[in-house]
Coordinates of N, CA and C in Angstrom, one line a residue:
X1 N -108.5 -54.6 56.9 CA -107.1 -55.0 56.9 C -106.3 -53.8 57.4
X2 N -105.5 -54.2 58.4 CA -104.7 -52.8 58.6 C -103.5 -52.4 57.6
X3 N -103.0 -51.1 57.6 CA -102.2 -50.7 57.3 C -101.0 -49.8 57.8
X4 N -99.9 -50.2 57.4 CA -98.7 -49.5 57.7 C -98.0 -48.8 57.2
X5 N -97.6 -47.4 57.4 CA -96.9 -46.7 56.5 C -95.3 -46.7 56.9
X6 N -94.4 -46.3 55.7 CA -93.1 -46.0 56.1 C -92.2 -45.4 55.0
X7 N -91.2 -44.7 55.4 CA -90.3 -43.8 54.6 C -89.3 -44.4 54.5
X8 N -88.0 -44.4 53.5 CA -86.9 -44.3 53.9 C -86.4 -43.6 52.5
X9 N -85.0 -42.9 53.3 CA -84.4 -42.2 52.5 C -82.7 -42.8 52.5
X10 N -82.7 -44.1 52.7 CA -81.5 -44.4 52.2 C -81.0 -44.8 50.6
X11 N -80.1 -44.6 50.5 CA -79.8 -44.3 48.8 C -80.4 -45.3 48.2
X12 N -79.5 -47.1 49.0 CA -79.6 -48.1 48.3 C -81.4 -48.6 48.3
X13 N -82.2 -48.3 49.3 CA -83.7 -48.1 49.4 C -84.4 -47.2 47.7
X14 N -83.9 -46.2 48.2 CA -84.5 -45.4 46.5 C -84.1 -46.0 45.7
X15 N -82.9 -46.6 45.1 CA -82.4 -46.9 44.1 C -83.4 -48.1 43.7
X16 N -83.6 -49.4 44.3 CA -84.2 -50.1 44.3 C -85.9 -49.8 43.8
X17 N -86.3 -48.7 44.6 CA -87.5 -48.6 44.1 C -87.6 -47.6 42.9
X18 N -86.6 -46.8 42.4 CA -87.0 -46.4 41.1 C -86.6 -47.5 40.2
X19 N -85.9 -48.2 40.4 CA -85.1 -49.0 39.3 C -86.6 -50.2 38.9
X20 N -87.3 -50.5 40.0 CA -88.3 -51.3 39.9 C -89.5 -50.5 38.7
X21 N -89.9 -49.0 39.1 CA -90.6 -48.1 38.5 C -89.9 -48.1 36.8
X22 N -88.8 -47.9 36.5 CA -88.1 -48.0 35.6 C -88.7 -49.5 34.8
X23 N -88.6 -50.2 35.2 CA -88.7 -51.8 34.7 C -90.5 -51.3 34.3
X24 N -91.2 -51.0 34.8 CA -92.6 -50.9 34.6 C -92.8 -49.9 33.6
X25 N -92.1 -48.9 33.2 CA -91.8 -47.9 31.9 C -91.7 -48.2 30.9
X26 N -90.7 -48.9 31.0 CA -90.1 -49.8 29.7 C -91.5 -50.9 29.5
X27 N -91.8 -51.6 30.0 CA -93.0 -52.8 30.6 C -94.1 -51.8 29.4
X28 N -94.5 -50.3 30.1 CA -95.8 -49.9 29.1 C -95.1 -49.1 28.2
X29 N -93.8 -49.1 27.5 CA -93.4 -48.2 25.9 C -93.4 -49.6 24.8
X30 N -93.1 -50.7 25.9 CA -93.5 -52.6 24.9 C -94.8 -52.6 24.8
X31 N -95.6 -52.3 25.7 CA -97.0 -52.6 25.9 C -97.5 -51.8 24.7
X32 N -97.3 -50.7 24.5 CA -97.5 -49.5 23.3 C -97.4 -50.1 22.3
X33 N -96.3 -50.2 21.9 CA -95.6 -50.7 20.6 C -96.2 -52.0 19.9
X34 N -96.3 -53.0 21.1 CA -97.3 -53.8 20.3 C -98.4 -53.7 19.9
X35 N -99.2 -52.5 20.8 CA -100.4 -52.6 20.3 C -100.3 -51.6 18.6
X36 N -99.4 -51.1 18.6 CA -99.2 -50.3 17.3 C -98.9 -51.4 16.2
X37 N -98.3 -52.3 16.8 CA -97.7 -53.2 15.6 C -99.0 -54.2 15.4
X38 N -99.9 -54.3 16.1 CA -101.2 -54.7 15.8 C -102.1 -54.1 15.2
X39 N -102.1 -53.2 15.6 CA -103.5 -52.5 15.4 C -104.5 -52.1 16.5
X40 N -104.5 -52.8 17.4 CA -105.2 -52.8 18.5 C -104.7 -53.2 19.8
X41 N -105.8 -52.3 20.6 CA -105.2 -52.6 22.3 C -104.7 -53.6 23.1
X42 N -103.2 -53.6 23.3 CA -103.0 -54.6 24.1 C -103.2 -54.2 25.6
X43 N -103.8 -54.9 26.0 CA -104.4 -55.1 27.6 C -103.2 -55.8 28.5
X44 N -102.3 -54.8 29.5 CA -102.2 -55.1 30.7 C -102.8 -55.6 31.6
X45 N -102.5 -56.4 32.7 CA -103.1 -57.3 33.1 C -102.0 -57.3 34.6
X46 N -102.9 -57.5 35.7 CA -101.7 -57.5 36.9 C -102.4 -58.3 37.7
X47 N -101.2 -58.8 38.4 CA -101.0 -60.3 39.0 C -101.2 -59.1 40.8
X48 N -100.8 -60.0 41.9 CA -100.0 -59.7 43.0 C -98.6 -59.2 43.1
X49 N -98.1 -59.2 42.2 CA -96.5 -58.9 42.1 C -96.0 -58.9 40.7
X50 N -96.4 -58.8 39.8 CA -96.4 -58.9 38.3 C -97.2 -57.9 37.8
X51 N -97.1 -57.6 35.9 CA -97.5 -57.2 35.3 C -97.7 -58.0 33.9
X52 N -98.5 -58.3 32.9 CA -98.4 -59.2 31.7 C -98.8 -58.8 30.9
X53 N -99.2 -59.5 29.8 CA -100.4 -58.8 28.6 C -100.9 -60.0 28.6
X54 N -102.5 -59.2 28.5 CA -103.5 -60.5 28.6 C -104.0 -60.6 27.4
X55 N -103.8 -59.7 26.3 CA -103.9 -60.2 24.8 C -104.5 -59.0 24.4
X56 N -104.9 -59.1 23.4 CA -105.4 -57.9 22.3 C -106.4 -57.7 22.5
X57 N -107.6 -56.5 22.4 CA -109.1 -56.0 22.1 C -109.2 -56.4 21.0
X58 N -109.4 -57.1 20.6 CA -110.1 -57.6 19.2 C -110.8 -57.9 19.0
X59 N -112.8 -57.7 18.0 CA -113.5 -57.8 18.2 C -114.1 -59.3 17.5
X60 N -114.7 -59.8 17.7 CA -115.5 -61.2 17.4 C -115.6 -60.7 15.9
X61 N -114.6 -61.3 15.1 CA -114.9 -61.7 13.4 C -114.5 -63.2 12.5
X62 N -115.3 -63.2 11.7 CA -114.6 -64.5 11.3 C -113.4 -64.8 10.5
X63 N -112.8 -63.4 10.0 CA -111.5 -63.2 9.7 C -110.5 -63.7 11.0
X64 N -110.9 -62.9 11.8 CA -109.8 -62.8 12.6 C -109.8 -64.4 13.5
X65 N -111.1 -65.1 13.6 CA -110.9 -66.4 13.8 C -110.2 -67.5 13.5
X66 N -109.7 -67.1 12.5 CA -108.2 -68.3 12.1 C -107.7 -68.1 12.4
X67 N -107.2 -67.0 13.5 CA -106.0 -66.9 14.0 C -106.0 -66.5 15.6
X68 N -106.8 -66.2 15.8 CA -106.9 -65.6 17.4 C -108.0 -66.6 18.2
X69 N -107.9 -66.9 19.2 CA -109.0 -67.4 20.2 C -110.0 -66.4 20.7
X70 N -111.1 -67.4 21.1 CA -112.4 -66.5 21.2 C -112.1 -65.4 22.6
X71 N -112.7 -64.4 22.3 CA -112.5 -63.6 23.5 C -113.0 -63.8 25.2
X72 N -111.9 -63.3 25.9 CA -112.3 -64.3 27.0 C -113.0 -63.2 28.0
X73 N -113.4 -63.3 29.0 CA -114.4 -62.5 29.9 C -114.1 -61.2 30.1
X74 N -112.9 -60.7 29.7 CA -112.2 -59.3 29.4 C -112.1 -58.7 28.1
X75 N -112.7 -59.7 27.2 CA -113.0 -59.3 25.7 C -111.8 -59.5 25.2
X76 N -110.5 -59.8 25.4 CA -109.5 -60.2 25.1 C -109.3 -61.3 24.4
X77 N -108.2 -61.0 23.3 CA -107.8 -62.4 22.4 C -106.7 -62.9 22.5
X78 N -106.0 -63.5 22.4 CA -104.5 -64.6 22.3 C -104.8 -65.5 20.7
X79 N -103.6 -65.3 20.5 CA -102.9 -66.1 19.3 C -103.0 -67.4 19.6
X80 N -103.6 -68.4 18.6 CA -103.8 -70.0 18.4 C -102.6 -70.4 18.4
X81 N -102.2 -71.3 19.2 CA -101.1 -71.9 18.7 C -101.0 -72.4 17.7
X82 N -101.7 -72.3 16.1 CA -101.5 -72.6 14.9 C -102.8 -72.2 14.7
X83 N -102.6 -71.4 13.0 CA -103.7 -71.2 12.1 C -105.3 -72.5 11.9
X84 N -106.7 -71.5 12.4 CA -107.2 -72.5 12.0 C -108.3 -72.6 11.1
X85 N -108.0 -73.5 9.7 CA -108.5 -72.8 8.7 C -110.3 -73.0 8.7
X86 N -110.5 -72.4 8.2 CA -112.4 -73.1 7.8 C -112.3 -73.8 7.0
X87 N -113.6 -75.0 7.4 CA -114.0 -76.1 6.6 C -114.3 -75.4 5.5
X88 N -113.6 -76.6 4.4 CA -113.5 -76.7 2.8 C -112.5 -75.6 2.2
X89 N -111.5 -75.0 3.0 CA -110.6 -74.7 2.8 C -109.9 -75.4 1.8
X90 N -109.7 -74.1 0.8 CA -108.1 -74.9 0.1 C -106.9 -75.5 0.0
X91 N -106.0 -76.3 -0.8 CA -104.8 -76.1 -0.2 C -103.9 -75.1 0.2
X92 N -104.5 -73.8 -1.4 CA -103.6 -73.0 -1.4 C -104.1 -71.9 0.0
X93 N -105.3 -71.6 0.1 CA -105.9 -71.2 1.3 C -105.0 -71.7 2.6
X94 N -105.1 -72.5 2.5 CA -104.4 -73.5 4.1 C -103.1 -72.8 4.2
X95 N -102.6 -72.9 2.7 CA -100.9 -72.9 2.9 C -101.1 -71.1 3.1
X96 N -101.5 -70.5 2.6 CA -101.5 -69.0 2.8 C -102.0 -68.5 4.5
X97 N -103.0 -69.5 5.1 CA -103.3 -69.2 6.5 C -102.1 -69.8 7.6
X98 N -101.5 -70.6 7.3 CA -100.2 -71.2 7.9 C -99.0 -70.0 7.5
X99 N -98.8 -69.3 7.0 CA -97.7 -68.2 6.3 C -98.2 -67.0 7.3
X100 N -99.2 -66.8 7.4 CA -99.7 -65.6 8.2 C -99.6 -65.5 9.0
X101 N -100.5 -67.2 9.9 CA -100.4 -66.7 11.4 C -98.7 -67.1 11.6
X102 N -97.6 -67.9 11.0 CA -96.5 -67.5 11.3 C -95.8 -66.2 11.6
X103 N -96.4 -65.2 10.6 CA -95.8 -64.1 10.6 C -96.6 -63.6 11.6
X104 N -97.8 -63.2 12.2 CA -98.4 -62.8 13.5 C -97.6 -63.2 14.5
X105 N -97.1 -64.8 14.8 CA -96.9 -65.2 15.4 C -95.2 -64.9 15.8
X106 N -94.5 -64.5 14.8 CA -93.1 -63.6 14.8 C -93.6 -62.7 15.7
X107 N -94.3 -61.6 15.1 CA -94.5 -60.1 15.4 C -94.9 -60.0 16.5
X108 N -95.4 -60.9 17.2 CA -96.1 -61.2 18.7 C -95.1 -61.4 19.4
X109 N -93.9 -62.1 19.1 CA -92.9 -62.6 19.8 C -91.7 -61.4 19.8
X110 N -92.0 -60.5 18.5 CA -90.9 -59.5 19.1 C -91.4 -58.3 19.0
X111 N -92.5 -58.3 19.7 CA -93.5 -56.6 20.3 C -93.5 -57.3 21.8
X112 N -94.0 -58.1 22.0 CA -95.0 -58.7 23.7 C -93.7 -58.5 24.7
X113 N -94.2 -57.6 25.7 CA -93.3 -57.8 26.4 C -93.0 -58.9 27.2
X114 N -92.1 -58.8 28.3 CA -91.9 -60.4 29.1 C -92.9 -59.8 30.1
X115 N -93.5 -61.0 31.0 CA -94.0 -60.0 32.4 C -92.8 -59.9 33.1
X116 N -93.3 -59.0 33.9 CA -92.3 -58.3 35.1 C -93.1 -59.2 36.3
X117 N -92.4 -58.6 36.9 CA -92.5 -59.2 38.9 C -91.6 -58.1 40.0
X118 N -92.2 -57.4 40.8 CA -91.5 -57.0 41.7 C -91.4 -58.1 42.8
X119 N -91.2 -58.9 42.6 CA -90.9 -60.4 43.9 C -89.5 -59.9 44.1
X120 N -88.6 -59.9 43.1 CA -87.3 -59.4 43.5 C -86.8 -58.2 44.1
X121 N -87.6 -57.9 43.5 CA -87.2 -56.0 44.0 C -88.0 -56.0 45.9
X122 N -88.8 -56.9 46.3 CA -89.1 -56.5 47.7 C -87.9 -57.6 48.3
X123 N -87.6 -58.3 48.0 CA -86.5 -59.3 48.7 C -85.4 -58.4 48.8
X124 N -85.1 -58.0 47.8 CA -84.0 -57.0 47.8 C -84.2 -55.9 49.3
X125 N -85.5 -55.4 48.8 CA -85.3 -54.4 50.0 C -85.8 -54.9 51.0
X126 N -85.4 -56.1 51.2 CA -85.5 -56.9 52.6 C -87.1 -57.4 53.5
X127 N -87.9 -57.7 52.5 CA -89.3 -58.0 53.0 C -89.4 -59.3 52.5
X128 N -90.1 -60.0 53.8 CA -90.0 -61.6 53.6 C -91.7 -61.2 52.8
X129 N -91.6 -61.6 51.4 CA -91.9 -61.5 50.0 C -93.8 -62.7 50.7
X130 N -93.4 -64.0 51.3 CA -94.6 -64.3 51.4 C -95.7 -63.5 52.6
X131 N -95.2 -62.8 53.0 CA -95.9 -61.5 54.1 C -97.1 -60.8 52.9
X132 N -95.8 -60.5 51.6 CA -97.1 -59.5 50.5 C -97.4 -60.6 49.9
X133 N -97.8 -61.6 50.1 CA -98.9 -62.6 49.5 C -100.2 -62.5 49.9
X134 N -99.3 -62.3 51.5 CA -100.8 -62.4 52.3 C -101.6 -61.3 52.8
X135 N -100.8 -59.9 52.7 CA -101.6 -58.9 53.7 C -101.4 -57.5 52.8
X136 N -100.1 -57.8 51.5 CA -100.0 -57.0 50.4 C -98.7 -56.4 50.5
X137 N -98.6 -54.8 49.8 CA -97.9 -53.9 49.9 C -97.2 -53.1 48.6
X138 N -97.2 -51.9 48.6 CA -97.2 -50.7 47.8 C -96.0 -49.9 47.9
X139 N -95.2 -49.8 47.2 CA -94.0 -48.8 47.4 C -94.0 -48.0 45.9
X140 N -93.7 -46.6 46.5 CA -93.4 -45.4 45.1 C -92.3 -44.6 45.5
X141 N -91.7 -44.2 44.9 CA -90.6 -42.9 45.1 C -90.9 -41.5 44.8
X142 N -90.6 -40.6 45.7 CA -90.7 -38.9 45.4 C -89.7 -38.5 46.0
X143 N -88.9 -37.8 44.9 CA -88.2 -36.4 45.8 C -86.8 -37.1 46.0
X144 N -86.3 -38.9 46.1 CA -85.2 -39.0 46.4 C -86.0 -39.6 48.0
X145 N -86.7 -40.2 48.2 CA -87.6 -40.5 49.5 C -88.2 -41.8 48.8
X146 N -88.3 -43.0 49.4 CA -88.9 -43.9 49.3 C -90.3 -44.3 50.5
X147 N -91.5 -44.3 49.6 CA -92.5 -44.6 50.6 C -93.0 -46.1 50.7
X148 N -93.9 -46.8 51.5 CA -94.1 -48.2 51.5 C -95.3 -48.1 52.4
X149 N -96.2 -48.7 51.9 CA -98.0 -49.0 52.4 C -98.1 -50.2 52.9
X150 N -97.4 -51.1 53.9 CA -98.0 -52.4 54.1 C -98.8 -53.0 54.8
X151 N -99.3 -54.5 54.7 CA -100.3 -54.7 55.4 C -99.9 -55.3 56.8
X152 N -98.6 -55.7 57.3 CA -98.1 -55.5 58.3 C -97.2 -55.2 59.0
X153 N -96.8 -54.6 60.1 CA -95.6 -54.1 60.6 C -94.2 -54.1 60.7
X154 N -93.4 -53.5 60.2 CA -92.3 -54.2 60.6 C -91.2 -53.1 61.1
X155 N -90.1 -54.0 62.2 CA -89.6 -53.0 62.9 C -88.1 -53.9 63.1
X156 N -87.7 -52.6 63.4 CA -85.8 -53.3 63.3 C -85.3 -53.9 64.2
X157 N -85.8 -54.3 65.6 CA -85.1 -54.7 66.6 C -85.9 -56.1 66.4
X158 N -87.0 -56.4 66.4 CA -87.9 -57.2 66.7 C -87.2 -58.0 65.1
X159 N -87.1 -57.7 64.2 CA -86.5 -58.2 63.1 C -84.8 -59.0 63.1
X160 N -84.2 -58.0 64.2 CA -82.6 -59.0 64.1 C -83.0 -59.6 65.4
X161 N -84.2 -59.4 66.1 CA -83.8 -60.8 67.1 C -84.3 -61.9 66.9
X162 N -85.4 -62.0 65.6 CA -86.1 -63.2 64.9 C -84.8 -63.7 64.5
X163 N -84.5 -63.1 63.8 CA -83.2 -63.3 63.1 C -82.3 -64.0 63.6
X164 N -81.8 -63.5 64.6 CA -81.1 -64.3 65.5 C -81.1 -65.7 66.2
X165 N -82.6 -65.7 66.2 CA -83.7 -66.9 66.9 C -83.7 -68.0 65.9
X166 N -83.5 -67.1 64.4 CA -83.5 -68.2 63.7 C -85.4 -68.3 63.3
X167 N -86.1 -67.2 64.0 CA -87.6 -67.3 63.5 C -87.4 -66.3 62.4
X168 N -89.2 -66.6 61.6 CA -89.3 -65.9 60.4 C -89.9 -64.5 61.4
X169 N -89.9 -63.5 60.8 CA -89.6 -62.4 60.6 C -90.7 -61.7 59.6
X170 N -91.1 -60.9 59.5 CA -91.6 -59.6 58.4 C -90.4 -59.3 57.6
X171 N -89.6 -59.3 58.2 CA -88.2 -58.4 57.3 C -88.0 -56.9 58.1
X172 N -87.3 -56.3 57.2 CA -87.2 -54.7 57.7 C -86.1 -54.1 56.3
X173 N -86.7 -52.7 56.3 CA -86.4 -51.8 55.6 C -85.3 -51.2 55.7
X174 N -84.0 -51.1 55.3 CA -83.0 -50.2 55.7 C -83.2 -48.7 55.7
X175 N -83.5 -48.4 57.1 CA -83.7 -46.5 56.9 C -85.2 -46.3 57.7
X176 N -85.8 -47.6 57.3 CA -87.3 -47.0 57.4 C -87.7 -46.3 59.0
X177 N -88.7 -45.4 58.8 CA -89.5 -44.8 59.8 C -90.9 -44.8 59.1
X178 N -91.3 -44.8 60.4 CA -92.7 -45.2 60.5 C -93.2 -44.0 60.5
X179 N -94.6 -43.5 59.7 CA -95.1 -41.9 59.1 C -96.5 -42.3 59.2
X180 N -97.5 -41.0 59.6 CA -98.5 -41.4 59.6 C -99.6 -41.6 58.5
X181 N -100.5 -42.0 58.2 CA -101.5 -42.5 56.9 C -101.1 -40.6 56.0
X182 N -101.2 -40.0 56.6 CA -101.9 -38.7 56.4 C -100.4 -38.4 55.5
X183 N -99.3 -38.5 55.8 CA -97.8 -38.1 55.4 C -97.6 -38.7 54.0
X184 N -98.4 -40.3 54.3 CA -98.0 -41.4 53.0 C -99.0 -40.8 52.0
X185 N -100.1 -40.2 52.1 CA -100.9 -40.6 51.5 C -100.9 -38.5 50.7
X186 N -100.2 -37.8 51.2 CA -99.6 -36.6 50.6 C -98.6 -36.7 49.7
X187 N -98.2 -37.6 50.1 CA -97.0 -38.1 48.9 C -97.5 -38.5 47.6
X188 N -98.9 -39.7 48.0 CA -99.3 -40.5 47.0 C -99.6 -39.3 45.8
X189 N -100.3 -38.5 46.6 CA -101.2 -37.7 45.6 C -100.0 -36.2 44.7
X190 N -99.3 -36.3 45.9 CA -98.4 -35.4 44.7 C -98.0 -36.2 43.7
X191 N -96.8 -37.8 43.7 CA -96.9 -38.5 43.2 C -97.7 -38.7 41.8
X192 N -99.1 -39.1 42.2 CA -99.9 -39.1 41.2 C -100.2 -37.5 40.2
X193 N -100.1 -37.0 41.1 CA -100.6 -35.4 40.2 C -99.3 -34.9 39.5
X194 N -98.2 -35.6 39.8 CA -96.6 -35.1 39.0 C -97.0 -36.1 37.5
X195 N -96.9 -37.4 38.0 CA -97.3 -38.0 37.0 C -98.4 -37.6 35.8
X196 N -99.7 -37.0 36.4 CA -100.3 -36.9 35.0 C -100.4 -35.8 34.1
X197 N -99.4 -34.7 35.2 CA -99.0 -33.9 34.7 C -98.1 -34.1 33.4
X198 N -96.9 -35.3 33.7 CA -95.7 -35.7 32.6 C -96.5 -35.8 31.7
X199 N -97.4 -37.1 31.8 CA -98.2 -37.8 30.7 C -99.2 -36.7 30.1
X200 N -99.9 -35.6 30.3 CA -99.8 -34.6 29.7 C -99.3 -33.8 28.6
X201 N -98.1 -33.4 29.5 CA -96.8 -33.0 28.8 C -96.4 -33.8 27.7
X202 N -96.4 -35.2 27.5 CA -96.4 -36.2 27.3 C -96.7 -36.4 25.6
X203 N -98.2 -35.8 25.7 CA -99.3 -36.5 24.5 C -99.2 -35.1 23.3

């Protein structure tokens, strides 16, 4: 699959892509938190354009079976939509397993984050959104510089005459220039090496 690199350093361009990075911060300090308010790892989970939680590391018990579903091919659990008690269960058992998983089922609903979606955030910066369905695309920020990885071309003249034609289009970037694999892919890695440095700093 090919790929296309590009910059831009227009304001409303950066703004957009930290603001998206921001949303994904907040996204893993909820992702944290719940797993603190559990006990155990909550597992992110990513879509094409999204982020979610795909449920808790929880290991195969029979405690935790009245209330969690069996783990699914990621070893992951999700909450039953209602407590389910074991045969020959009590009443007072019953009523005590119905009190709990309500209260799980609170605490799940105000730790879990929502999922995100950058679908908005590429419309915004003007990319016809079903393009990264099909061929992808990657944007990060450094330095007040926005970069973008996609899987096809796009360019500004060829874009307002679609436009004009009334055909669909790739879209286009306000600002962007076109940079070689080697330019995007120096960024990535400072990028990444600023980052683990934070997280680091961080722990």
């Amino acid at each position: 699959m090919d790929s296309f690199y590009y910059r831009s350093c227009t304001p409303r361009i950066v703004a957009l892509v930290r603001a998206w990075y921001l949303e994904r911060d907040i996204f893993e300090a909820q992702r944290k938190q719940l797993s603190a308010a559990f006990g155990a790892e909550a597992s992110a989970m990513r879509g094409i354009d999204s982020q979610y939680i795909g449920g808790l590391k929880l290991p195969p018990a029979p405690d935790l079976d009245v209330h969690w579903r069996q783990p699914d091919n990621c070893g992951l659990r999700n909450l039953r939509a209602a407590g389910q008690p074991p045969k020959g269960a009590s009443k007072t058992e019953r009523t005590a397993i119905r009190k709990e998983h309500t209260r799980l089922v609170e605490l799940w609903q105000e730790h879990c984050p929502k999922r995100i979606s950058s679908h908005s955030t590429w419309q915004q910066l003007g990319i016809n959104t079903g393009n990264l369905w099909l061929s992808g695309g990657i944007m990060f920020e450094l330095d007040g510089v926005a970069y973008f990885n996609l899987g096809f071309p796009i360019n500004e003249h060829e874009h307002l005459a679609k436009v004009a034609n009334h055909q669909p289009s790739y879209g286009w970037i306000e600002g962007a220039e076109e940079i070689l694999s080697s330019a995007y892919f120096a960024a990535r890695d400072h990028k990444d090496n600023r980052t683990a440095e934070e997280a680091a700093h961080a722990a």
